[in-house]
């Protein structure tokens, strides 16, 4: 374990790999499993996996899926040597100045009786992309339960940008789609598990690379649909582990000291680590403390190598007393679990030398 890494990885990692599932599209493979939303339902632990598929590649060609406005998937194919093709990024293809994703993502629920061994349940089918705003897929869902409903905030991806979609469900069979609640370019939206006073809060990440950056913001709402009073609460920090971009993980955890948020940060080498924010209980736009060093750093082999290596990324957890069971994506390829102690994280934030 690295000196500043306080994560307790379970020995069964990785829990889920692409080979564990069959692709939905014909003549395709599952390239990656990524960043699940996490929930509890009928006594089981549920993961809402992001599954990324692409066609089987032919030698000398590159192909990738795109969905049209009628929810029909088409496969685009180009010769690798085409002069207008840029294949420098494993995740993005550029053709004549227009960007596409190499994979199409959807969300698959899986369940576990022990939090370690997961299986598919035919009564709970996958959530598929719908409409032009999801032509490149749906990604990285956060799940929070408020009263008797589960609220899903996820990333809608298309050629016109990346925005935050909102879906609600009570049974993981019937879904109500509420459209895009944060327009492009925005992602990493995590709704708080309860109101502060009469107000809902959510963390989100608008992007403004020309002026500003990829920072964590907070917003307020009375109905979970209309959001306002946006404030930036955490920017990148030059010279530190989170100098290039930051984004919220799952819903903040309510503690006696404040709302505890586990977030991801990346440096200019695209190394993704996890850190923590502590927010005021009554006014969560006030940051009480922030990790100087990451609480989790890629170090296991499955975190260092994969589809996009040197990455740990979470947007889902379950809290049991002092323990946070964090499910995370490693190297943009496999799904794992690590456990944290709330007190241990708080001690790193509130030590006397901070």
Coordinates of C-alpha atoms in Angstrom, one line a residue:
X1 CA 0.0 0.0 0.0
X2 CA 1.3 3.5 -0.9
X3 CA 1.8 5.7 2.1
X4 CA -1.1 8.1 1.3
X5 CA -3.5 5.4 0.1
X6 CA -6.0 4.4 2.8
X7 CA -8.2 2.2 0.6
X8 CA -8.7 -1.4 1.7
X9 CA -9.1 -3.3 -1.6
X10 CA -10.8 -6.7 -1.3
X11 CA -8.9 -9.8 -2.3
X12 CA -11.6 -10.9 -4.9
X13 CA -10.8 -7.9 -7.2
X14 CA -11.5 -7.5 -10.0
X15 CA -15.1 -8.5 -9.4
X16 CA -16.4 -8.2 -12.9
X17 CA -14.7 -8.3 -16.3
X18 CA -15.9 -7.8 -19.9
X19 CA -15.7 -11.5 -20.5
X20 CA -18.3 -12.1 -17.8
X21 CA -21.1 -10.9 -20.1
X22 CA -22.4 -11.3 -23.6
X23 CA -22.7 -8.3 -25.9
X24 CA -26.1 -7.0 -27.0
X25 CA -25.1 -6.1 -30.6
X26 CA -24.4 -8.7 -33.2
X27 CA -20.7 -9.3 -34.2
X28 CA -19.6 -7.2 -31.3
X29 CA -17.5 -7.4 -28.2
X30 CA -17.7 -5.8 -24.8
X31 CA -14.6 -3.7 -24.6
X32 CA -15.0 -2.2 -21.1
X33 CA -17.0 -2.4 -17.9
X34 CA -16.9 0.9 -16.1
X35 CA -17.9 3.0 -13.1
X36 CA -21.2 1.5 -11.7
X37 CA -23.9 3.3 -9.9
X38 CA -24.7 1.4 -6.6
X39 CA -28.0 0.8 -4.8
X40 CA -29.7 -1.7 -2.5
X41 CA -32.9 -3.3 -3.6
X42 CA -34.9 -6.1 -2.0
X43 CA -32.1 -7.1 0.3
X44 CA -29.5 -7.2 -2.5
X45 CA -26.6 -5.0 -3.6
X46 CA -27.2 -3.7 -7.1
X47 CA -24.7 -2.3 -9.5
X48 CA -25.7 -0.3 -12.6
X49 CA -22.8 -1.1 -14.8
X50 CA -21.7 1.0 -17.7
X51 CA -21.1 -1.5 -20.5
X52 CA -19.2 -0.3 -23.6
X53 CA -19.5 -2.3 -26.8
X54 CA -17.9 -2.0 -30.2
X55 CA -17.9 -4.2 -33.4
X56 CA -15.3 -6.9 -33.9
X57 CA -12.5 -5.1 -35.8
X58 CA -11.3 -6.2 -39.2
X59 CA -7.7 -5.9 -40.1
X60 CA -6.9 -2.6 -41.8
X61 CA -10.2 -1.0 -40.8
X62 CA -11.7 0.8 -37.8
X63 CA -15.4 0.6 -37.1
X64 CA -17.7 1.9 -34.3
X65 CA -21.4 2.1 -33.5
X66 CA -23.6 5.2 -33.6
X67 CA -27.4 5.3 -32.9
X68 CA -29.8 7.3 -35.0
X69 CA -32.9 9.3 -33.9
X70 CA -35.0 6.2 -34.4
X71 CA -32.9 4.3 -31.8
X72 CA -31.4 2.1 -34.6
X73 CA -27.7 1.3 -34.3
X74 CA -25.5 1.8 -37.4
X75 CA -21.9 0.7 -37.8
X76 CA -19.5 3.2 -39.4
X77 CA -16.4 1.8 -40.9
X78 CA -13.2 3.5 -42.3
X79 CA -9.8 2.3 -43.5
X80 CA -7.2 2.9 -40.8
X81 CA -5.0 4.6 -43.3
X82 CA -7.6 7.2 -44.3
X83 CA -5.9 10.6 -44.2
X84 CA -8.9 12.3 -42.5
X85 CA -8.9 9.7 -39.6
X86 CA -7.3 10.4 -36.2
X87 CA -6.9 7.3 -34.0
X88 CA -4.5 8.7 -31.5
X89 CA -7.0 8.2 -28.6
X90 CA -8.3 4.7 -27.7
X91 CA -11.6 6.3 -26.6
X92 CA -12.3 8.8 -29.4
X93 CA -12.1 8.7 -33.2
X94 CA -11.9 11.9 -35.2
X95 CA -12.9 11.9 -38.8
X96 CA -12.8 15.2 -40.9
X97 CA -12.9 17.2 -37.6
X98 CA -15.9 15.4 -36.1
X99 CA -15.4 13.3 -33.0
X100 CA -17.0 9.9 -32.4
X101 CA -16.6 7.4 -29.6
X102 CA -15.0 4.0 -30.3
X103 CA -17.7 2.3 -28.2
X104 CA -21.4 2.7 -27.5
X105 CA -22.3 2.5 -23.8
X106 CA -25.5 1.4 -22.0
X107 CA -26.4 0.6 -18.4
X108 CA -26.8 -2.9 -17.1
X109 CA -28.1 -3.8 -13.6
X110 CA -26.5 -6.8 -11.8
X111 CA -27.2 -8.0 -8.3
X112 CA -25.4 -9.7 -5.4
X113 CA -26.4 -11.4 -2.2
X114 CA -23.0 -10.8 -0.5
X115 CA -21.7 -7.6 -2.2
X116 CA -19.0 -9.6 -4.0
X117 CA -20.5 -12.2 -6.4
X118 CA -22.8 -10.5 -8.9
X119 CA -25.2 -12.0 -11.4
X120 CA -27.8 -10.8 -14.0
X121 CA -31.5 -10.9 -13.2
X122 CA -33.7 -11.4 -16.3
X123 CA -36.5 -9.5 -14.5
X124 CA -34.3 -6.3 -14.7
X125 CA -33.2 -5.6 -18.3
X126 CA -30.6 -3.1 -19.3
X127 CA -31.2 0.6 -19.8
X128 CA -30.5 1.5 -23.4
X129 CA -29.8 4.9 -25.1
X130 CA -32.8 6.7 -26.5
X131 CA -33.0 9.7 -28.8
X132 CA -30.5 12.0 -30.5
X133 CA -29.0 13.3 -27.3
X134 CA -27.8 9.7 -26.5
X135 CA -26.6 8.8 -30.0
X136 CA -23.1 7.9 -28.6
X137 CA -24.5 6.2 -25.5
X138 CA -25.2 6.7 -21.8
X139 CA -22.5 6.6 -19.2
X140 CA -21.5 6.7 -15.5
X141 CA -24.8 6.7 -13.6
X142 CA -25.1 7.9 -10.0
X143 CA -28.0 6.4 -8.0
X144 CA -29.6 7.9 -4.9
X145 CA -32.8 6.7 -3.1
X146 CA -35.1 9.5 -1.9
X147 CA -38.2 8.3 -0.1
X148 CA -39.5 5.4 -2.2
X149 CA -37.8 6.2 -5.5
X150 CA -34.4 5.7 -7.0
X151 CA -33.1 8.7 -8.8
X152 CA -30.5 8.2 -11.6
X153 CA -28.3 10.9 -13.0
X154 CA -26.2 9.9 -15.9
X155 CA -24.2 11.2 -18.8
X156 CA -25.9 11.6 -22.2
X157 CA -23.4 11.6 -25.1
X158 CA -23.9 12.7 -28.7
X159 CA -22.1 14.7 -31.4
X160 CA -23.7 17.9 -29.9
X161 CA -22.2 17.5 -26.5
X162 CA -22.2 15.7 -23.1
X163 CA -25.0 16.5 -20.7
X164 CA -26.7 15.1 -17.6
X165 CA -29.9 13.0 -18.0
X166 CA -32.3 12.1 -15.2
X167 CA -34.4 8.9 -14.8
X168 CA -36.4 7.7 -11.9
X169 CA -37.7 4.2 -11.0
X170 CA -39.3 2.4 -8.1
X171 CA -38.8 -1.2 -9.3
X172 CA -35.8 -1.3 -11.8
X173 CA -38.3 -2.4 -14.5
X174 CA -40.4 0.7 -15.2
X175 CA -38.5 3.9 -15.8
X176 CA -39.6 7.5 -16.1
X177 CA -37.3 9.7 -18.2
X178 CA -37.1 13.3 -17.3
X179 CA -34.8 14.5 -20.0
X180 CA -31.6 16.5 -19.7
X181 CA -31.4 18.5 -16.4
X182 CA -27.9 20.0 -17.0
X183 CA -27.1 20.9 -20.6
X184 CA -23.8 20.3 -22.4
X185 CA -21.1 20.4 -21.5
X186 CA -21.7 18.8 -18.1
X187 CA -21.4 15.5 -16.3
X188 CA -20.5 13.9 -12.9
X189 CA -23.9 14.8 -11.3
X190 CA -24.5 13.5 -7.8
X191 CA -27.7 14.4 -6.0
X192 CA -27.6 14.6 -2.2
X193 CA -29.4 11.7 -0.4
X194 CA -31.7 14.2 1.5
X195 CA -32.7 17.8 1.6
X196 CA -30.9 20.6 3.5
X197 CA -33.8 22.4 4.9
X198 CA -36.3 22.6 2.0
X199 CA -33.8 22.4 -0.7
X200 CA -32.3 19.6 -2.8
X201 CA -28.6 19.9 -3.7
X202 CA -26.6 18.3 -6.4
X203 CA -22.9 18.3 -7.4
X204 CA -22.1 18.6 -11.1
X205 CA -19.2 19.5 -13.4
X206 CA -19.7 22.0 -16.2
X207 CA -16.6 22.2 -18.4
X208 CA -15.0 25.5 -19.6
X209 CA -11.4 24.8 -20.7
X210 CA -11.0 28.2 -22.4
X211 CA -11.7 30.1 -19.2
X212 CA -11.9 28.1 -16.0
X213 CA -11.7 24.4 -16.2
X214 CA -13.2 21.0 -15.2
X215 CA -14.4 22.0 -11.7
X216 CA -16.9 20.7 -9.2
X217 CA -20.0 22.9 -8.8
X218 CA -23.1 22.7 -6.6
X219 CA -26.7 23.6 -7.5
X220 CA -30.0 23.9 -5.8
X221 CA -33.5 22.7 -6.7
X222 CA -37.0 22.4 -5.2
X223 CA -38.2 19.6 -7.5
X224 CA -35.1 17.7 -8.8
X225 CA -35.9 19.0 -12.3
X226 CA -35.1 22.7 -12.3
X227 CA -31.7 23.7 -10.9
X228 CA -30.2 27.1 -10.1
X229 CA -28.0 29.1 -7.7
X230 CA -24.9 27.4 -9.1
X231 CA -21.6 27.8 -7.3
X232 CA -18.1 26.5 -7.9
X233 CA -16.9 24.7 -4.8
X234 CA -13.7 22.9 -5.9
X235 CA -11.3 23.8 -8.7
X236 CA -8.2 22.0 -9.9
X237 CA -4.9 22.8 -8.1
X238 CA -1.7 23.4 -9.9
X239 CA 1.2 21.1 -8.9
X240 CA -1.1 18.7 -7.1
X241 CA -2.6 15.2 -7.9
X242 CA -5.8 16.9 -9.1
X243 CA -4.3 19.6 -11.3
X244 CA -6.1 18.7 -14.6
X245 CA -9.7 17.9 -13.7
X246 CA -11.9 17.1 -10.8
X247 CA -15.4 15.6 -10.6
X248 CA -17.9 14.3 -8.0
X249 CA -18.3 10.6 -7.2
X250 CA -21.5 9.3 -5.7
X251 CA -23.9 11.1 -3.4
X252 CA -22.3 12.8 -0.4
X253 CA -22.4 10.9 2.9
X254 CA -23.9 12.7 5.9
X255 CA -21.6 12.6 8.9
X256 CA -21.5 14.5 12.2
X257 CA -18.7 16.6 10.8
X258 CA -20.3 17.5 7.5
X259 CA -21.2 16.0 4.1
X260 CA -18.3 13.7 3.0
X261 CA -17.8 13.6 -0.7
X262 CA -15.4 11.2 -2.4
X263 CA -14.3 12.7 -5.7
X264 CA -11.9 11.9 -8.5
X265 CA -9.0 14.0 -9.6
X266 CA -6.6 13.6 -12.6
X267 CA -3.3 15.1 -13.4
X268 CA -1.9 16.1 -16.8
X269 CA -0.7 12.5 -17.4
X270 CA -4.4 11.3 -17.1
X271 CA -3.7 9.5 -13.8
X272 CA -7.0 9.3 -11.9
X273 CA -7.0 9.1 -8.1
X274 CA -9.6 9.6 -5.4
X275 CA -9.8 12.3 -2.7
X276 CA -12.4 13.7 -0.3
X277 CA -14.2 17.0 0.3
X278 CA -16.0 17.9 3.6
X279 CA -19.0 20.2 3.1
X280 CA -21.0 22.1 5.7
X281 CA -24.2 20.3 6.8
X282 CA -26.5 23.3 6.6
X283 CA -24.9 25.0 3.6
X284 CA -23.0 22.4 1.5
X285 CA -21.7 25.1 -0.8
X286 CA -19.2 25.8 2.0
X287 CA -16.1 23.5 1.8
X288 CA -14.7 22.8 5.3
X289 CA -11.8 20.6 4.2
X290 CA -10.2 19.0 1.2
X291 CA -7.7 16.2 0.7
X292 CA -4.2 17.5 0.2
X293 CA -3.1 14.0 -0.9
X294 CA -5.3 11.3 -2.5
X295 CA -6.9 8.7 -0.4
X296 CA -6.6 6.1 -3.2
X297 CA -4.0 5.9 -5.9
X298 CA -3.8 3.4 -8.8
X299 CA -1.3 0.7 -7.7
X300 CA -2.8 -2.8 -8.3
X301 CA -2.0 -4.4 -11.6
X302 CA -5.7 -4.2 -12.7
X303 CA -5.7 -0.4 -11.9
X304 CA -2.4 0.3 -13.8
X305 CA -3.1 -1.6 -17.1
X306 CA -6.2 -2.0 -19.1
X307 CA -8.2 -0.2 -21.8
X308 CA -7.1 3.1 -20.3
X309 CA -4.6 2.5 -17.6
X310 CA -3.6 4.3 -14.3
X311 CA -7.2 4.9 -13.4
X312 CA -9.4 4.5 -10.3
X313 CA -12.9 6.1 -10.7
X314 CA -16.0 5.7 -8.6
X315 CA -19.6 7.0 -8.7
X316 CA -21.2 4.4 -6.3
X317 CA -21.0 3.1 -2.8
X318 CA -22.9 1.6 0.1
X319 CA -22.5 2.9 3.7
X320 CA -22.6 0.5 6.6
X321 CA -21.8 2.2 9.8
X322 CA -18.2 3.5 9.7
X323 CA -17.5 1.5 6.5
X324 CA -18.0 2.8 3.0
X325 CA -18.1 0.0 0.4
X326 CA -16.9 1.7 -2.7
X327 CA -17.4 0.1 -6.1
X328 CA -15.1 1.5 -8.8
X329 CA -13.9 1.2 -12.3
X330 CA -10.2 0.3 -12.8
X331 CA -8.3 1.2 -15.9
X332 CA -11.6 1.8 -17.7
X333 CA -12.0 -2.0 -18.1
X334 CA -12.9 -3.9 -14.9
X335 CA -15.1 -3.3 -11.8
X336 CA -13.7 -3.6 -8.3
X337 CA -14.5 -2.9 -4.7
X338 CA -12.5 -1.2 -2.0
X339 CA -13.6 -0.3 1.6
X340 CA -12.9 2.9 3.5
X341 CA -13.4 3.9 7.1
X342 CA -15.3 7.2 7.4
X343 CA -13.3 8.1 10.5
X344 CA -10.1 7.4 8.7
X345 CA -11.0 9.7 5.9
X346 CA -12.2 12.4 8.3
X347 CA -8.9 12.1 10.2
X348 CA -7.0 12.9 7.0
X349 CA -9.2 16.0 6.4
X350 CA -9.3 17.3 10.0
X351 CA -5.9 16.5 11.4
X352 CA -4.2 19.3 13.4
X353 CA -1.8 20.2 10.7
X354 CA -4.5 21.0 8.1

